[in-house]
Tab-separated table of C-alpha atoms in Angstrom:
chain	number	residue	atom	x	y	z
A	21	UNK	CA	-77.042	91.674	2.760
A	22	UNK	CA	-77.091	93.358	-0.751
A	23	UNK	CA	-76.696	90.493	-3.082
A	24	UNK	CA	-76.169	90.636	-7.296
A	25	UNK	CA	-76.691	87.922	-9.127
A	26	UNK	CA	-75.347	87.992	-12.138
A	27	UNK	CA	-77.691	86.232	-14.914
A	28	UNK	CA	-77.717	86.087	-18.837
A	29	UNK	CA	-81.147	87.630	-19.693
A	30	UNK	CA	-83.838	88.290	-17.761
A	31	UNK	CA	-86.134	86.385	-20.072
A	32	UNK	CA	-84.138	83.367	-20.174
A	33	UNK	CA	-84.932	83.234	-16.313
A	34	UNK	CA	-87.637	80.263	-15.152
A	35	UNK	CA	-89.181	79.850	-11.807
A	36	UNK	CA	-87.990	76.660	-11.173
A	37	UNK	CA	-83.916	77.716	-11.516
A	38	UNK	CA	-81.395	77.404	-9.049
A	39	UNK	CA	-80.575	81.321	-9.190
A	40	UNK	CA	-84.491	81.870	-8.827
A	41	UNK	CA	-84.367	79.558	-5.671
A	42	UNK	CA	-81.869	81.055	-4.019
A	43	UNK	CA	-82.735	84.531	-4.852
A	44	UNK	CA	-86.215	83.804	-3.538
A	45	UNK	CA	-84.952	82.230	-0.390
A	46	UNK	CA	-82.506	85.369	0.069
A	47	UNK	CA	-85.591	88.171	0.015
A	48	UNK	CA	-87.630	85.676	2.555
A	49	UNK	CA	-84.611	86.050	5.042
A	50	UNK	CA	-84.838	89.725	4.920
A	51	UNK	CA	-82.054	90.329	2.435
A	52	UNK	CA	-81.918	92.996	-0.853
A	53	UNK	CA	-81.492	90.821	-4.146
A	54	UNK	CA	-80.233	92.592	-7.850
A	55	UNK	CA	-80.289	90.905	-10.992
A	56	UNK	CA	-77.596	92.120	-13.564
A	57	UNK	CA	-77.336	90.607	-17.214
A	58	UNK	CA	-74.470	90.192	-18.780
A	59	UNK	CA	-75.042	93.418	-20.953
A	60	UNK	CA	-76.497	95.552	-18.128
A	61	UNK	CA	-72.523	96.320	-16.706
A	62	UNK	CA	-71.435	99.919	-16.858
A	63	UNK	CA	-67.706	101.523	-15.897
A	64	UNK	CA	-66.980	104.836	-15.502
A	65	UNK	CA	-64.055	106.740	-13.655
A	66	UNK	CA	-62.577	103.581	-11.967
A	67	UNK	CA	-66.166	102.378	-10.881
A	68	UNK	CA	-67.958	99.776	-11.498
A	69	UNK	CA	-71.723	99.777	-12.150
A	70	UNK	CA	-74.752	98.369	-13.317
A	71	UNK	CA	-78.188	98.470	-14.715
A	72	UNK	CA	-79.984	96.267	-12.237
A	73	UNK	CA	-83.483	95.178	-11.556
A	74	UNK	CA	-83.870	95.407	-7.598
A	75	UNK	CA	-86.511	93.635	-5.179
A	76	UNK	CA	-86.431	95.041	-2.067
A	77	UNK	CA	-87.226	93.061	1.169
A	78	UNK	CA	-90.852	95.013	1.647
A	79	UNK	CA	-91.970	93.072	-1.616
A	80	UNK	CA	-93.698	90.056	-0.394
A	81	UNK	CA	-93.194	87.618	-2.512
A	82	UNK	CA	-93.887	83.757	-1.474
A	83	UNK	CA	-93.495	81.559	-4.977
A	84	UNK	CA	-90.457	81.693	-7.777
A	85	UNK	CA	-93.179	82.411	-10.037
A	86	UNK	CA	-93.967	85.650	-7.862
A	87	UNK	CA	-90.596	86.572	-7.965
A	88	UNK	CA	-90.412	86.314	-12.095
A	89	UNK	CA	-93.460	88.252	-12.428
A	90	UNK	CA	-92.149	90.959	-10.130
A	91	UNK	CA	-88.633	90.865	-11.624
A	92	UNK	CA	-89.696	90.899	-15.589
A	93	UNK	CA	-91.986	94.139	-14.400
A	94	UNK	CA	-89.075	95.827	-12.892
A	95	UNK	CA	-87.497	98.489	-14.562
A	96	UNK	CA	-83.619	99.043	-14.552
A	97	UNK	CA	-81.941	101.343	-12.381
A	98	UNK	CA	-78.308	102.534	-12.952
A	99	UNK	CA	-76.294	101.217	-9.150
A	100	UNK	CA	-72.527	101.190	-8.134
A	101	UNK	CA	-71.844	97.695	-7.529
A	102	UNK	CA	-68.626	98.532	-4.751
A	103	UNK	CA	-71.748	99.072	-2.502
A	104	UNK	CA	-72.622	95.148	-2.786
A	105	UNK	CA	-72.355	92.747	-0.243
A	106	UNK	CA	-71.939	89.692	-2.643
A	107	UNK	CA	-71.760	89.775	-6.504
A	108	UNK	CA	-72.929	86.343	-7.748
A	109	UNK	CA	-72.311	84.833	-10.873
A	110	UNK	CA	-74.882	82.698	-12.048
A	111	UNK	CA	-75.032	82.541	-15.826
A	112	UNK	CA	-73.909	80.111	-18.413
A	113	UNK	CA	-71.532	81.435	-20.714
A	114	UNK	CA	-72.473	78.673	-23.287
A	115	UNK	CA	-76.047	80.263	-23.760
A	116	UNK	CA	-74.474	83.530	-24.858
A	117	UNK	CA	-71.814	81.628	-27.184
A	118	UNK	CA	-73.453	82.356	-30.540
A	119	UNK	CA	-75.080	85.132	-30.321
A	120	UNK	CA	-73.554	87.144	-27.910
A	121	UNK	CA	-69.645	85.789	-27.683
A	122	UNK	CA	-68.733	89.046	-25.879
A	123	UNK	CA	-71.167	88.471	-23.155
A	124	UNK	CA	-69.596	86.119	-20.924
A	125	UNK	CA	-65.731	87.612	-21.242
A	126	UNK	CA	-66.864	90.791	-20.413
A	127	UNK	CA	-68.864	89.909	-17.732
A	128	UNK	CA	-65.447	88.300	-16.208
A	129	UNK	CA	-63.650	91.254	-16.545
A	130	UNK	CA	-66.217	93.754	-14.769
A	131	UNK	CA	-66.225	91.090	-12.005
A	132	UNK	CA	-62.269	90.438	-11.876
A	133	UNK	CA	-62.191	94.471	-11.176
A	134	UNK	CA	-65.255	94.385	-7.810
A	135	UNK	CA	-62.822	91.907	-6.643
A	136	UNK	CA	-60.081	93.948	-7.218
A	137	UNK	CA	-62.259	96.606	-5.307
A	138	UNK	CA	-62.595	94.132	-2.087
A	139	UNK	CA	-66.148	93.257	-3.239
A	140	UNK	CA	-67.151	89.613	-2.243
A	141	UNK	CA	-67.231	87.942	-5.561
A	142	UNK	CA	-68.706	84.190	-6.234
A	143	UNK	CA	-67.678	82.231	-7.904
A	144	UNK	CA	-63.927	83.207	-7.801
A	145	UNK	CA	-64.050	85.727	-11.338
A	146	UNK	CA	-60.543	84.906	-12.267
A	147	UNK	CA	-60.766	81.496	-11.519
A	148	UNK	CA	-63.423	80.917	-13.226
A	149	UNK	CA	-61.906	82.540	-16.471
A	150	UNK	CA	-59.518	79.567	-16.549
A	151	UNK	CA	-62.863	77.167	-16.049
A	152	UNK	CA	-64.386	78.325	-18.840
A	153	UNK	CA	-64.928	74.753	-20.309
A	154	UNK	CA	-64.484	71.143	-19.284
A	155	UNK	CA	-60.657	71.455	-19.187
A	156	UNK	CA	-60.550	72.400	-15.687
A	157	UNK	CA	-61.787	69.358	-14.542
A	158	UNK	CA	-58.605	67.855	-15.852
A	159	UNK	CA	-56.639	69.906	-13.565
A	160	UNK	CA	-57.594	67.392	-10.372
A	161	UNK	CA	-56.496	63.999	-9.239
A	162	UNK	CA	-56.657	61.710	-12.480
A	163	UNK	CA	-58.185	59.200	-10.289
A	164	UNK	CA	-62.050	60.837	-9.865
A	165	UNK	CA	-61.501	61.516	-13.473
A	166	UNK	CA	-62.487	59.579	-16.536
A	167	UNK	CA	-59.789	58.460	-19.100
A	168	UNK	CA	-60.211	61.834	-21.476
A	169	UNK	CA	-58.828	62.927	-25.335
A	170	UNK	CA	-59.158	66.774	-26.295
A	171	UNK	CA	-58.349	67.343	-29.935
A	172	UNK	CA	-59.887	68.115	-33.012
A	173	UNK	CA	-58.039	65.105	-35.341
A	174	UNK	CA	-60.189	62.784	-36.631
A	175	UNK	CA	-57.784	60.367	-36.458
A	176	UNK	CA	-56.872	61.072	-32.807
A	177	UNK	CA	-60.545	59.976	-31.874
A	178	UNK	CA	-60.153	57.076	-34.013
A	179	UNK	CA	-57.207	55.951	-31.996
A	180	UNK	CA	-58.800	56.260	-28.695
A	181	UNK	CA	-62.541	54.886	-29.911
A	182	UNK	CA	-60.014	51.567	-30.657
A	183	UNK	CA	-58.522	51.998	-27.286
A	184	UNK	CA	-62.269	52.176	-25.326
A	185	UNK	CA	-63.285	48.840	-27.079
A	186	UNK	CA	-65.455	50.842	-29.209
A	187	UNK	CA	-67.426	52.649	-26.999
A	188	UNK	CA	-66.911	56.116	-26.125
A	189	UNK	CA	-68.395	59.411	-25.402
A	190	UNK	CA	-68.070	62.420	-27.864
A	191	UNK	CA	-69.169	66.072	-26.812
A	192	UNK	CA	-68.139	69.729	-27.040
A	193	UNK	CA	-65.105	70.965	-25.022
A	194	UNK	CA	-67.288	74.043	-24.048
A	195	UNK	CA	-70.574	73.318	-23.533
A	196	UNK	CA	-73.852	73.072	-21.038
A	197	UNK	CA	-77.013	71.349	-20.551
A	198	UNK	CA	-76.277	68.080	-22.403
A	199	UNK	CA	-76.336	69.602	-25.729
A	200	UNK	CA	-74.237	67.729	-28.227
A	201	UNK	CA	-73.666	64.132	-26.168
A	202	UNK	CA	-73.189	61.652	-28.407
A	203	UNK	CA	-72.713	57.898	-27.869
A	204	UNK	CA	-70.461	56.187	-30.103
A	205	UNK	CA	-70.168	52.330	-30.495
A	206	UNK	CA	-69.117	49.484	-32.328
A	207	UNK	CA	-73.271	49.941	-34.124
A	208	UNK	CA	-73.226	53.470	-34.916
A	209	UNK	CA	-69.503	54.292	-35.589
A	210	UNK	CA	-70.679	54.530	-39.142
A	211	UNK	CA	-71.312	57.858	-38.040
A	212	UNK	CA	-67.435	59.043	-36.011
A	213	UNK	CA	-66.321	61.161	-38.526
A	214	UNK	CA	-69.866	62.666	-39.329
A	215	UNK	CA	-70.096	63.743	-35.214
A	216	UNK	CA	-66.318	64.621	-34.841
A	217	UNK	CA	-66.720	67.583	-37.773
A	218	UNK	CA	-70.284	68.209	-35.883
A	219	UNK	CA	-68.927	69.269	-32.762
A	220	UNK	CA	-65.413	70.795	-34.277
A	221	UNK	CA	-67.490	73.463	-35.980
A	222	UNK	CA	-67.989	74.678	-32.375
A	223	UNK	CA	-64.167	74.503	-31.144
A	224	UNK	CA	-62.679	71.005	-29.465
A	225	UNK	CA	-63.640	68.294	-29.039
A	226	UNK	CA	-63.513	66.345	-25.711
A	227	UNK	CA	-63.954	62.103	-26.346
A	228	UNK	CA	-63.876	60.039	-22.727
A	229	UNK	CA	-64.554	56.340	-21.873
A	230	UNK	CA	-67.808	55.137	-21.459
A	231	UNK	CA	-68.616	54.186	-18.078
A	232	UNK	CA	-71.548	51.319	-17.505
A	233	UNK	CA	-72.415	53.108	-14.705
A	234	UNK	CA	-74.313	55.870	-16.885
A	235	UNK	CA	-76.569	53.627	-17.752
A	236	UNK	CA	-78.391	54.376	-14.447
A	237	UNK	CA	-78.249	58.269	-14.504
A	238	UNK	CA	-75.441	60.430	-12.970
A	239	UNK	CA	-75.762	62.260	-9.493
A	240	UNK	CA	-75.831	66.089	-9.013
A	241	UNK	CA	-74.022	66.516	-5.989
A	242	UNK	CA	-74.086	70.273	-4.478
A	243	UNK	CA	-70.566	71.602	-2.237
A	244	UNK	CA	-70.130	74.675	-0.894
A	245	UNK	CA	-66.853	76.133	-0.306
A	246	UNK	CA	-65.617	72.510	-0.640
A	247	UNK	CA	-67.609	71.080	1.884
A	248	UNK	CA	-70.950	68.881	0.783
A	249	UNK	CA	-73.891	70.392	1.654
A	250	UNK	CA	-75.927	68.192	4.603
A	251	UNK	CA	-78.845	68.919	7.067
A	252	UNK	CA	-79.786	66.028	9.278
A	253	UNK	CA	-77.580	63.690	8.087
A	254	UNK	CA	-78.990	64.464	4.229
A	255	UNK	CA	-77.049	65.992	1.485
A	256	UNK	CA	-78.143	68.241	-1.078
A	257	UNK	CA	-77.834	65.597	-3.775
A	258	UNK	CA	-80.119	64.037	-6.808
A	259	UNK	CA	-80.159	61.241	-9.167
A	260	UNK	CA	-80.995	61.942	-12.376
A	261	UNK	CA	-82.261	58.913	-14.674
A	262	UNK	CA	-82.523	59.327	-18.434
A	263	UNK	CA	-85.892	58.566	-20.020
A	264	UNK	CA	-85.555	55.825	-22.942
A	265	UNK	CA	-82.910	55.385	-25.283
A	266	UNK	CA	-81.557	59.082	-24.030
A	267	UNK	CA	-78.161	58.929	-22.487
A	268	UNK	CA	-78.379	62.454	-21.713
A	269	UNK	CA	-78.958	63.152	-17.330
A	270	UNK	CA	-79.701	66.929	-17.450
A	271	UNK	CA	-83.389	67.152	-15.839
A	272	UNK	CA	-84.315	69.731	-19.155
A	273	UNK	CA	-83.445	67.160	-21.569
A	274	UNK	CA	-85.615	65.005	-19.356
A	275	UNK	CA	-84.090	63.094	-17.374
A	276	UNK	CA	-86.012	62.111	-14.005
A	277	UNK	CA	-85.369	62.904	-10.683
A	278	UNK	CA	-85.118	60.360	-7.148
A	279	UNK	CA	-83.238	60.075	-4.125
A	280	UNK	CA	-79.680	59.535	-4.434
A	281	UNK	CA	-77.446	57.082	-2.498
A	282	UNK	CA	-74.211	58.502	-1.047
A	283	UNK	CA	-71.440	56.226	-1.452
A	284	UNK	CA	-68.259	56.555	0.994
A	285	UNK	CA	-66.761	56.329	-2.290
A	286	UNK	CA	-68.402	59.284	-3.781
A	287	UNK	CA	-67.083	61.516	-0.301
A	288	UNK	CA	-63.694	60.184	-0.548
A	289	UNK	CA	-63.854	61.588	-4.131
A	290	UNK	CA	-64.890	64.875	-2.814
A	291	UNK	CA	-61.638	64.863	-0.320
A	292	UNK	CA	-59.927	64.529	-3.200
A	293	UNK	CA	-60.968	67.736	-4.677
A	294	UNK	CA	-61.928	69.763	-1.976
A	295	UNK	CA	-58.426	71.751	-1.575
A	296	UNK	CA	-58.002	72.524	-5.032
A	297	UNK	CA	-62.029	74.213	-5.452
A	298	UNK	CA	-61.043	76.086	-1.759
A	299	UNK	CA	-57.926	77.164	-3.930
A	300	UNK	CA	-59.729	78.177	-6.395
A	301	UNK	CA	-62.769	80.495	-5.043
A	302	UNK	CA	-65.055	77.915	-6.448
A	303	UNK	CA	-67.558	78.853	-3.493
A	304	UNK	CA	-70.842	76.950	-4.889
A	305	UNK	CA	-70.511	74.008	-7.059
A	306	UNK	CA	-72.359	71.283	-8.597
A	307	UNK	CA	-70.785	67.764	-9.387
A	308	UNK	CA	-71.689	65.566	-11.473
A	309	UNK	CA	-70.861	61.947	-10.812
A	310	UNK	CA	-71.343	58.372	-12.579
A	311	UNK	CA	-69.897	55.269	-10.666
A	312	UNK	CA	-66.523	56.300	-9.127
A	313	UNK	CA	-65.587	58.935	-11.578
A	314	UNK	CA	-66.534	62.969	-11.487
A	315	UNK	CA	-67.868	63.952	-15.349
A	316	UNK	CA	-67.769	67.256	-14.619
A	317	UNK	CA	-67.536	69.958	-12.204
A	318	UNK	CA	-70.188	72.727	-12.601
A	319	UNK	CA	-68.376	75.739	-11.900
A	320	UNK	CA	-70.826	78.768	-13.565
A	321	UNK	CA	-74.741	78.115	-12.817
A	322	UNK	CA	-75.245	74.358	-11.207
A	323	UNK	CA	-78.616	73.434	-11.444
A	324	UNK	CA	-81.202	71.245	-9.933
A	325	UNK	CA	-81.873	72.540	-6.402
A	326	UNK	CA	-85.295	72.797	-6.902
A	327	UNK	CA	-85.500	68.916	-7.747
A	328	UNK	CA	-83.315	68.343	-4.520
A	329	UNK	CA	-85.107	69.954	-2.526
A	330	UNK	CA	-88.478	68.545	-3.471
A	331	UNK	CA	-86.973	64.959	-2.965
A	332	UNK	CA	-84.679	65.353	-0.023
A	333	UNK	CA	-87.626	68.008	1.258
A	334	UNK	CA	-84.658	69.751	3.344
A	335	UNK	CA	-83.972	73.726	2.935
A	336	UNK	CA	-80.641	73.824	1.496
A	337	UNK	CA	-81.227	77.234	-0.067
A	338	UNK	CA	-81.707	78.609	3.349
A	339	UNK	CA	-78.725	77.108	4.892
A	340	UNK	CA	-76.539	78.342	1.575
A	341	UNK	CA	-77.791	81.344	2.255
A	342	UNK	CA	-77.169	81.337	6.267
A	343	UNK	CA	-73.094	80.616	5.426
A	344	UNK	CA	-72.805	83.187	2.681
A	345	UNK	CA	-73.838	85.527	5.122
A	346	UNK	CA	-71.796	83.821	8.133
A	347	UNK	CA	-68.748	84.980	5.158
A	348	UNK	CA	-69.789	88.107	4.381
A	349	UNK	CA	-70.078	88.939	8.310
A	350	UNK	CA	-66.644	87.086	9.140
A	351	UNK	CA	-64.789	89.475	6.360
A	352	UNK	CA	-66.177	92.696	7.788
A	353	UNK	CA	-65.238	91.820	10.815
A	354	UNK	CA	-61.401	91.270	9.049
């Protein structure tokens, strides 16, 4: 397979991501990988190309930090992308936000036309345009979902803070990485008004209830193609335990890593959802779950393979990589 993964910036790239991962584990099985940022797109005549850095399968390369090293000396080469087996988006439009607020958008709209095109295109481009923050998780059964407020009234978060007893969650309606959490209670509320006009500057604000259950970490639970990812009877899955008085799970604000228990709950949750993410082209996706309830649905770049595969020491990379080209074989056959 020829496979494109579709990143921010080279340099933001670290050995120990879940693109790098999979990329890596691609190139050991014999396949081509690409990396395209999200400025490196070019269009021309009804075709769609790109200024990629390529590693070709005679490179051998045995570590993620072999494959940085080898990627950050590559230089670009111009490529038509309608030649690709799989175009994979894998960056995190919140990085780019700033900075670079065309970045993401764009990047969309190049991918929305190599669908177009018949090129395989992952995550669903046009689905994801509609998940481009945390209200598409509202879109699925309200039971796997906390009780949620979107707004940007002060006095609309005052309302529901009364609701919650005085303890709720405040963070940005688009946002990544755990940037921006805040805990609000009954001992700090002093402070509501202050946080609400923090995180408006940015756009909307999303408030939810507080669930107990967070005060033991959340789980990063991996599907693909709505399915959970398993091998023997274990699932690609981690629990991630905040450090202190953070209530923050991502593993970069850090959080720790262990094995995580599968509930029946937690798959009956997933049963739940599992037509709607089919639906949707949401091929590779990363929950995150606290207690009975799904926070979030990581839709762009889920993260933390590398920890679950240290902990459950199973090779999901290899087996994600086995179906995606099971798909790409089953659509060429039509």
């Amino acid at each position: 397979m020829k496979i494109a993964f579709v990143i921010n910036q080279t340099h933001k790239e670290t050995a120990r991501f879940t693109t790098t991962v999979l990329a890596l584990k691609a190139h050991q099985m014999g396949h081509e990988i690409y990396y395209i940022g999200l400025a490196d797109f070019y269009y021309e005549s009804a075709h769609i190309a790109a200024h990629v850095r390529k590693v070709l399968p005679d490179q051998m390369l045995t570590s993620t930090n072999s494959l940085m090293e080898v990627l950050r000396a590559t230089e670009k080469t111009k490529m038509m992308l309608e030649d690709m087996d799989v175009v994979w988006l894998r960056f995190d439009p919140v990085l780019d936000m700033v900075s670079r607020p065309w970045a993401a958008a764009s990047a969309l709209q190049f991918a929305a036309l190599l669908k177009e095109k018949g090129v395989l295109v992952i995550n669903d481009p046009d689905s994801l345009s509609r998940a481009s923050n945390k209200l598409y998780l509202e879109g699925f059964d309200e039971s796997i979902r906390p009780k949620t407020i979107v707004t940007r009234n002060y006095a609309d978060v005052i309302e529901f803070f009364e609701q919650q007893n005085k303890l709720i969650i405040l963070k940005p309606l688009k946002g990544s990485g755990g940037k921006n959490v805040f805990l609000i209670n009954k001992d700090n509320q002093q402070n509501l008004k202050q946080t609400v006009e923090a995180i408006a500057r940015d756009g909307y604000v999303i408030g939810q209830e507080y669930l107990p259950e967070a005060a033991r970490g959340d789980i990063r639970f991996f599907l693909l193609n709505g399915e959970p990812i398993s091998i023997n009877g274990k699932y690609a899955a981690v629990h991630r335990v905040q450090q202190g008085d953070e209530i923050r799970s991502n593993v970069h604000q850090g959080a720790k890593t262990q094995e995580a228990i599968i509930s029946p709950e937690l798959l009956l949750m997933v049963d739940k959802i599992r037509n709607k993410l089919v639906q949707d082209g949401m091929y590779f996706v990363g929950l995150d779950v606290v207690g009975d309830r799904i926070m979030e649905i990581n839709v762009f770049s889920p993260g933390a393979l590398c920890q679950t595969e240290e902990i459950v020491k199973e090779d999901f990379s290899a087996l994600i990589i086995e179906k995606l080209a099971e798909k790409v074989a089953f659509r060429e056959r039509g």
